[in-house]
Amino acid sequence: MAERIGFIGLGIMGGAMAENLLRAGFELFVHNRTAGKTSHLESEGAVVCDSPAAVAAEAQVVCLCLSNDSAVRSVIFGDGGIVQNLRYGSLIIDFSTISPGAAREFGSELSKSYKTAFIDAPVSGGDIGAKNATLSIMAGGASDDFERAKAVFEAVGRKATLTGPVGSGQLTKAVNQLVVAITVAAMTEGLMFADKAGLNLETTLEVISSGAAGSWTLDNYAPRVLAGDLKPGFHARNMLKDLRIAIREADDLGLPLPVSDLLKSLYTGLCAHERPDFELGNHALIELYRNGLMTKSN
Ligand code: NAP
Protein backbone atom coordinates (compact mmCIF):
# COMPACT_ATOMS: atom_id res chain seq x y z
CA MET A 1 0.00 0.00 0.00
CA ALA A 2 1.30 3.49 -0.86
CA GLU A 3 2.59 5.53 2.08
CA ARG A 4 0.70 8.62 3.24
CA ILE A 5 2.66 11.71 2.24
CA GLY A 6 2.97 15.06 4.00
CA PHE A 7 4.10 18.28 2.29
CA ILE A 8 5.17 21.43 4.14
CA GLY A 9 6.11 24.62 2.27
CA LEU A 10 3.72 25.29 -0.61
CA GLY A 11 5.47 28.17 -2.36
CA ILE A 12 6.32 28.35 -6.06
CA MET A 13 8.03 24.94 -6.02
CA GLY A 14 6.29 23.09 -3.18
CA GLY A 15 2.77 24.05 -4.35
CA ALA A 16 3.39 22.55 -7.78
CA MET A 17 5.19 19.47 -6.45
CA ALA A 18 2.37 18.75 -4.00
CA GLU A 19 -0.11 19.00 -6.87
CA ASN A 20 1.87 16.39 -8.81
CA LEU A 21 1.83 14.06 -5.78
CA LEU A 22 -1.96 14.35 -5.69
CA ARG A 23 -2.13 13.64 -9.44
CA ALA A 24 0.01 10.53 -8.87
CA GLY A 25 -2.67 9.27 -6.47
CA PHE A 26 -0.98 9.78 -3.09
CA GLU A 27 -3.02 10.54 0.00
CA LEU A 28 -1.63 13.99 0.88
CA PHE A 29 -1.49 16.04 4.11
CA VAL A 30 -0.29 19.62 3.65
CA HIS A 31 0.71 22.65 5.68
CA ASN A 32 1.91 26.14 4.79
CA ARG A 33 2.81 28.95 7.19
CA THR A 34 0.58 31.34 5.18
CA ALA A 35 -2.80 29.63 5.02
CA GLY A 36 -4.10 30.94 1.66
CA LYS A 37 -1.63 28.83 -0.34
CA THR A 38 -3.34 25.52 0.48
CA SER A 39 -6.77 26.16 -1.08
CA HIS A 40 -6.02 24.83 -4.60
CA LEU A 41 -4.65 21.61 -3.06
CA GLU A 42 -7.61 21.22 -0.69
CA SER A 43 -10.01 21.45 -3.62
CA GLU A 44 -8.08 18.63 -5.30
CA GLY A 45 -8.32 16.34 -2.27
CA ALA A 46 -5.41 17.21 0.05
CA VAL A 47 -6.04 17.36 3.79
CA VAL A 48 -4.93 20.72 5.21
CA CYS A 49 -3.21 20.54 8.62
CA ASP A 50 -2.73 23.45 11.00
CA SER A 51 0.94 22.79 11.86
CA PRO A 52 3.97 20.75 10.77
CA ALA A 53 3.37 18.54 13.83
CA ALA A 54 -0.17 17.81 12.61
CA VAL A 55 1.24 16.72 9.22
CA ALA A 56 3.77 14.44 10.95
CA ALA A 57 0.98 12.78 12.93
CA GLU A 58 -0.71 11.66 9.69
CA ALA A 59 2.08 10.93 7.21
CA GLN A 60 4.87 8.34 7.14
CA VAL A 61 6.87 10.38 4.63
CA VAL A 62 7.08 14.15 5.16
CA CYS A 63 8.37 16.37 2.34
CA LEU A 64 9.65 19.91 2.88
CA CYS A 65 10.25 22.69 0.36
CA LEU A 66 11.24 25.78 2.33
CA SER A 67 13.30 28.92 1.86
CA ASN A 68 16.46 28.36 3.87
CA ASP A 69 18.28 26.73 6.81
CA SER A 70 16.33 28.55 9.51
CA ALA A 71 12.93 27.76 7.95
CA VAL A 72 13.80 24.04 7.79
CA ARG A 73 15.14 24.09 11.36
CA SER A 74 11.98 25.71 12.71
CA VAL A 75 9.59 23.44 10.77
CA ILE A 76 11.39 20.31 12.03
CA PHE A 77 12.49 21.26 15.54
CA GLY A 78 10.59 24.48 16.41
CA ASP A 79 7.30 25.17 18.16
CA GLY A 80 4.62 22.97 16.56
CA GLY A 81 7.41 21.31 14.59
CA ILE A 82 7.52 17.84 13.03
CA VAL A 83 9.46 16.20 15.88
CA GLN A 84 6.62 16.88 18.30
CA ASN A 85 4.47 14.24 16.56
CA LEU A 86 6.80 11.94 14.64
CA ARG A 87 5.45 8.49 13.78
CA TYR A 88 7.74 5.51 14.27
CA GLY A 89 9.84 4.86 11.18
CA SER A 90 9.10 8.16 9.43
CA LEU A 91 11.18 9.56 6.59
CA ILE A 92 11.75 13.27 6.00
CA ILE A 93 12.59 14.34 2.43
CA ASP A 94 13.91 17.90 2.27
CA PHE A 95 13.56 19.40 -1.21
CA SER A 96 14.74 22.85 0.02
CA THR A 97 18.10 24.30 -0.98
CA ILE A 98 20.02 24.75 2.29
CA SER A 99 23.64 24.56 3.37
CA PRO A 100 25.24 21.08 3.35
CA GLY A 101 26.30 21.56 6.98
CA ALA A 102 22.70 22.26 8.08
CA ALA A 103 21.48 19.17 6.20
CA ARG A 104 24.10 17.01 7.97
CA GLU A 105 23.17 18.50 11.34
CA PHE A 106 19.41 17.89 10.81
CA GLY A 107 20.02 14.35 9.52
CA SER A 108 22.23 13.44 12.43
CA GLU A 109 19.91 14.91 15.09
CA LEU A 110 16.85 13.18 13.57
CA SER A 111 18.63 9.86 13.43
CA LYS A 112 20.17 10.07 16.92
CA SER A 113 17.34 11.57 18.97
CA TYR A 114 14.24 10.58 16.96
CA LYS A 115 15.24 7.41 15.05
CA THR A 116 13.95 9.16 11.93
CA ALA A 117 15.50 9.01 8.47
CA PHE A 118 16.37 12.17 6.54
CA ILE A 119 17.25 12.73 2.90
CA ASP A 120 18.40 16.05 1.48
CA ALA A 121 16.92 16.23 -2.00
CA PRO A 122 17.31 19.69 -3.55
CA VAL A 123 15.93 20.07 -7.03
CA SER A 124 16.74 21.79 -10.30
CA GLY A 125 14.46 22.63 -13.20
CA GLY A 126 12.74 25.77 -12.00
CA ASP A 127 9.07 26.59 -11.60
CA ILE A 128 8.41 25.00 -15.00
CA GLY A 129 10.09 21.75 -13.94
CA ALA A 130 8.04 21.73 -10.74
CA LYS A 131 4.79 22.21 -12.71
CA ASN A 132 5.65 19.59 -15.33
CA ALA A 133 7.17 17.07 -12.88
CA THR A 134 10.45 17.16 -14.79
CA LEU A 135 12.76 18.18 -11.94
CA SER A 136 16.24 16.78 -11.52
CA ILE A 137 16.63 15.62 -7.90
CA MET A 138 20.04 15.47 -6.18
CA ALA A 139 19.67 13.25 -3.16
CA GLY A 140 21.92 12.67 -0.17
CA GLY A 141 21.21 9.85 2.28
CA ALA A 142 21.21 6.12 2.88
CA SER A 143 20.45 3.89 -0.11
CA ASP A 144 17.45 2.17 1.55
CA ASP A 145 15.92 5.59 2.32
CA PHE A 146 16.55 6.63 -1.29
CA GLU A 147 14.75 3.47 -2.48
CA ARG A 148 11.83 4.28 -0.17
CA ALA A 149 11.66 7.86 -1.51
CA LYS A 150 11.66 6.78 -5.16
CA ALA A 151 7.87 6.73 -5.60
CA VAL A 152 7.75 10.37 -4.42
CA PHE A 153 10.68 11.34 -6.63
CA GLU A 154 9.02 9.73 -9.65
CA ALA A 155 5.86 11.78 -9.05
CA VAL A 156 7.67 15.13 -8.95
CA GLY A 157 10.74 14.69 -11.13
CA ARG A 158 12.26 13.16 -14.22
CA LYS A 159 15.55 12.03 -12.71
CA ALA A 160 16.61 11.33 -9.13
CA THR A 161 20.22 10.52 -8.33
CA LEU A 162 21.73 9.38 -5.03
CA THR A 163 24.92 11.44 -4.82
CA GLY A 164 26.29 10.18 -1.45
CA PRO A 165 25.51 10.51 2.27
CA VAL A 166 23.29 13.25 3.78
CA GLY A 167 24.61 16.67 2.69
CA SER A 168 25.85 15.44 -0.71
CA GLY A 169 22.63 16.48 -2.41
CA GLN A 170 23.18 20.04 -1.18
CA LEU A 171 26.82 19.99 -2.29
CA THR A 172 25.68 18.89 -5.76
CA LYS A 173 23.05 21.62 -5.78
CA ALA A 174 25.78 24.16 -4.92
CA VAL A 175 27.62 23.05 -8.06
CA ASN A 176 24.37 23.41 -10.03
CA GLN A 177 23.84 26.94 -8.74
CA LEU A 178 27.38 28.08 -9.55
CA VAL A 179 26.82 26.96 -13.13
CA VAL A 180 23.31 28.46 -13.36
CA ALA A 181 24.36 31.85 -11.95
CA ILE A 182 27.27 32.11 -14.37
CA THR A 183 25.00 31.05 -17.25
CA VAL A 184 22.43 33.72 -16.32
CA ALA A 185 25.23 36.32 -16.34
CA ALA A 186 26.38 35.06 -19.75
CA MET A 187 22.81 35.33 -21.10
CA THR A 188 22.47 38.84 -19.68
CA GLU A 189 25.69 40.17 -21.20
CA GLY A 190 24.91 38.48 -24.53
CA LEU A 191 21.45 40.08 -24.69
CA MET A 192 22.78 43.51 -23.67
CA PHE A 193 25.46 43.29 -26.36
CA ALA A 194 23.01 42.15 -29.05
CA ASP A 195 20.63 44.98 -28.17
CA LYS A 196 23.33 47.67 -28.20
CA ALA A 197 24.63 46.35 -31.53
CA GLY A 198 21.17 46.77 -33.05
CA LEU A 199 20.52 43.06 -33.65
CA ASN A 200 17.05 41.55 -33.63
CA LEU A 201 16.92 39.86 -30.22
CA GLU A 202 14.49 37.07 -31.15
CA THR A 203 16.55 36.14 -34.21
CA THR A 204 19.79 36.27 -32.22
CA LEU A 205 18.35 34.02 -29.56
CA GLU A 206 17.03 31.53 -32.08
CA VAL A 207 20.41 31.27 -33.79
CA ILE A 208 22.62 31.01 -30.72
CA SER A 209 20.26 28.62 -28.91
CA SER A 210 20.78 25.98 -31.56
CA GLY A 211 24.57 26.32 -31.46
CA ALA A 212 27.23 25.87 -28.80
CA ALA A 213 25.73 28.64 -26.61
CA GLY A 214 22.43 26.77 -26.21
CA SER A 215 21.33 26.07 -22.62
CA TRP A 216 18.34 25.56 -20.31
CA THR A 217 18.85 29.15 -19.15
CA LEU A 218 18.60 30.54 -22.68
CA ASP A 219 15.56 28.37 -23.49
CA ASN A 220 13.66 29.20 -20.31
CA TYR A 221 14.82 32.59 -19.05
CA ALA A 222 15.73 34.57 -22.19
CA PRO A 223 12.14 34.55 -23.54
CA ARG A 224 10.95 35.93 -20.18
CA VAL A 225 13.58 38.69 -20.33
CA LEU A 226 12.54 39.59 -23.89
CA ALA A 227 8.90 39.69 -22.82
CA GLY A 228 9.82 42.07 -19.97
CA ASP A 229 8.76 39.48 -17.39
CA LEU A 230 11.30 39.71 -14.55
CA LYS A 231 9.08 38.15 -11.85
CA PRO A 232 10.26 34.99 -10.04
CA GLY A 233 10.24 31.91 -11.17
CA PHE A 234 13.24 31.56 -8.99
CA HIS A 235 13.74 34.48 -6.60
CA ALA A 236 16.90 36.58 -7.04
CA ARG A 237 17.21 36.47 -3.23
CA ASN A 238 17.32 32.66 -3.39
CA MET A 239 20.11 32.82 -5.97
CA LEU A 240 22.03 35.11 -3.61
CA LYS A 241 21.42 32.64 -0.77
CA ASP A 242 22.68 29.78 -2.97
CA LEU A 243 25.80 31.68 -4.09
CA ARG A 244 26.59 32.42 -0.44
CA ILE A 245 26.26 28.71 0.38
CA ALA A 246 28.50 27.64 -2.50
CA ILE A 247 31.15 30.31 -1.84
CA ARG A 248 31.25 29.43 1.87
CA GLU A 249 31.80 25.76 0.99
CA ALA A 250 34.52 26.72 -1.51
CA ASP A 251 36.20 28.91 1.14
CA ASP A 252 36.25 25.92 3.50
CA LEU A 253 37.93 23.93 0.73
CA GLY A 254 40.45 26.71 0.09
CA LEU A 255 39.13 27.12 -3.45
CA PRO A 256 38.94 30.63 -4.96
CA LEU A 257 35.85 31.31 -7.12
CA PRO A 258 36.44 34.82 -8.53
CA VAL A 259 33.58 34.83 -11.05
CA SER A 260 31.09 33.58 -8.46
CA ASP A 261 32.37 36.20 -5.98
CA LEU A 262 31.57 38.89 -8.53
CA LEU A 263 28.13 37.40 -9.11
CA LYS A 264 27.45 37.43 -5.38
CA SER A 265 28.10 41.21 -5.42
CA LEU A 266 25.85 41.66 -8.47
CA TYR A 267 23.00 39.71 -6.88
CA THR A 268 23.47 41.67 -3.64
CA GLY A 269 23.02 44.84 -5.71
CA LEU A 270 20.00 43.41 -7.52
CA CYS A 271 18.28 42.29 -4.33
CA ALA A 272 18.66 45.81 -2.90
CA HIS A 273 16.16 46.90 -5.61
CA GLU A 274 13.48 44.45 -4.41
CA ARG A 275 10.39 45.62 -2.60
CA PRO A 276 7.42 43.52 -1.41
CA ASP A 277 5.45 44.71 -4.49
CA PHE A 278 8.47 44.41 -6.83
CA GLU A 279 9.96 40.92 -6.51
CA LEU A 280 12.65 39.90 -8.95
CA GLY A 281 13.61 36.55 -10.46
CA ASN A 282 17.22 35.43 -10.80
CA HIS A 283 16.99 36.20 -14.53
CA ALA A 284 16.46 39.91 -13.67
CA LEU A 285 20.19 40.61 -13.51
CA ILE A 286 19.65 42.66 -16.66
CA GLU A 287 17.99 45.32 -14.46
CA LEU A 288 21.44 46.28 -13.16
CA TYR A 289 22.74 46.83 -16.71
CA ARG A 290 19.66 48.70 -17.87
CA ASN A 291 19.66 51.02 -14.88
CA GLY A 292 23.17 52.16 -15.67
CA LEU A 293 24.66 50.47 -12.63
CA MET A 294 27.28 48.80 -14.78
CA THR A 295 29.94 51.17 -16.01
CA LYS A 296 32.68 50.31 -18.44
CA SER A 297 36.16 49.96 -16.98
CA ASN A 298 39.32 49.63 -19.02
P1 NAP B 1 8.86 30.44 -2.17
O1 NAP B 1 7.82 30.49 -3.20
O2 NAP B 1 9.33 31.70 -1.54
O3 NAP B 1 8.38 29.41 -1.01
C1 NAP B 1 9.05 29.32 0.23
C2 NAP B 1 8.24 28.47 1.16
O4 NAP B 1 8.92 28.41 2.45
C3 NAP B 1 6.85 29.07 1.45
O5 NAP B 1 5.95 28.01 1.61
C4 NAP B 1 7.08 29.79 2.78
O6 NAP B 1 5.91 29.97 3.54
C5 NAP B 1 7.99 28.80 3.48
N1 NAP B 1 8.73 29.39 4.59
C6 NAP B 1 9.71 30.31 4.54
N2 NAP B 1 10.17 30.60 5.78
C7 NAP B 1 9.44 29.82 6.64
C8 NAP B 1 9.45 29.63 8.04
N3 NAP B 1 10.31 30.30 8.84
N4 NAP B 1 8.59 28.75 8.58
C9 NAP B 1 7.73 28.06 7.78
N5 NAP B 1 7.67 28.19 6.45
C10 NAP B 1 8.53 29.05 5.87
O7 NAP B 1 10.19 29.74 -2.72
P2 NAP B 1 10.36 28.57 -3.81
O8 NAP B 1 10.79 29.18 -5.10
O9 NAP B 1 9.19 27.65 -3.76
O10 NAP B 1 11.67 27.87 -3.22
C11 NAP B 1 11.60 26.90 -2.17
C12 NAP B 1 12.98 26.23 -2.08
O11 NAP B 1 13.28 25.58 -3.32
C13 NAP B 1 14.13 27.23 -1.81
O12 NAP B 1 15.08 26.63 -0.97
C14 NAP B 1 14.70 27.47 -3.21
O13 NAP B 1 16.05 27.88 -3.16
C15 NAP B 1 14.52 26.11 -3.84
N6 NAP B 1 14.40 26.07 -5.32
C16 NAP B 1 13.60 26.97 -5.99
C17 NAP B 1 13.52 26.88 -7.38
C18 NAP B 1 12.66 27.84 -8.20
O14 NAP B 1 12.85 27.89 -9.43
N7 NAP B 1 11.72 28.57 -7.61
C19 NAP B 1 14.24 25.91 -8.08
C20 NAP B 1 15.01 25.02 -7.36
C21 NAP B 1 15.10 25.11 -5.98
P3 NAP B 1 4.99 31.30 3.33
O15 NAP B 1 4.12 30.99 2.16
O16 NAP B 1 4.26 31.44 4.60
O17 NAP B 1 5.95 32.45 3.07
CSV table of C-alpha atoms in Angstrom, one decimal, residues 12 43 125 187 215 232 239 292:
chain,number,residue,atom,x,y,z
A,12,ILE,CA,6.3,28.3,-6.1
A,43,SER,CA,-10.0,21.5,-3.6
A,125,GLY,CA,14.5,22.6,-13.2
A,187,MET,CA,22.8,35.3,-21.1
A,215,SER,CA,21.3,26.1,-22.6
A,232,PRO,CA,10.3,35.0,-10.0
A,239,MET,CA,20.1,32.8,-6.0
A,292,GLY,CA,23.2,52.2,-15.7
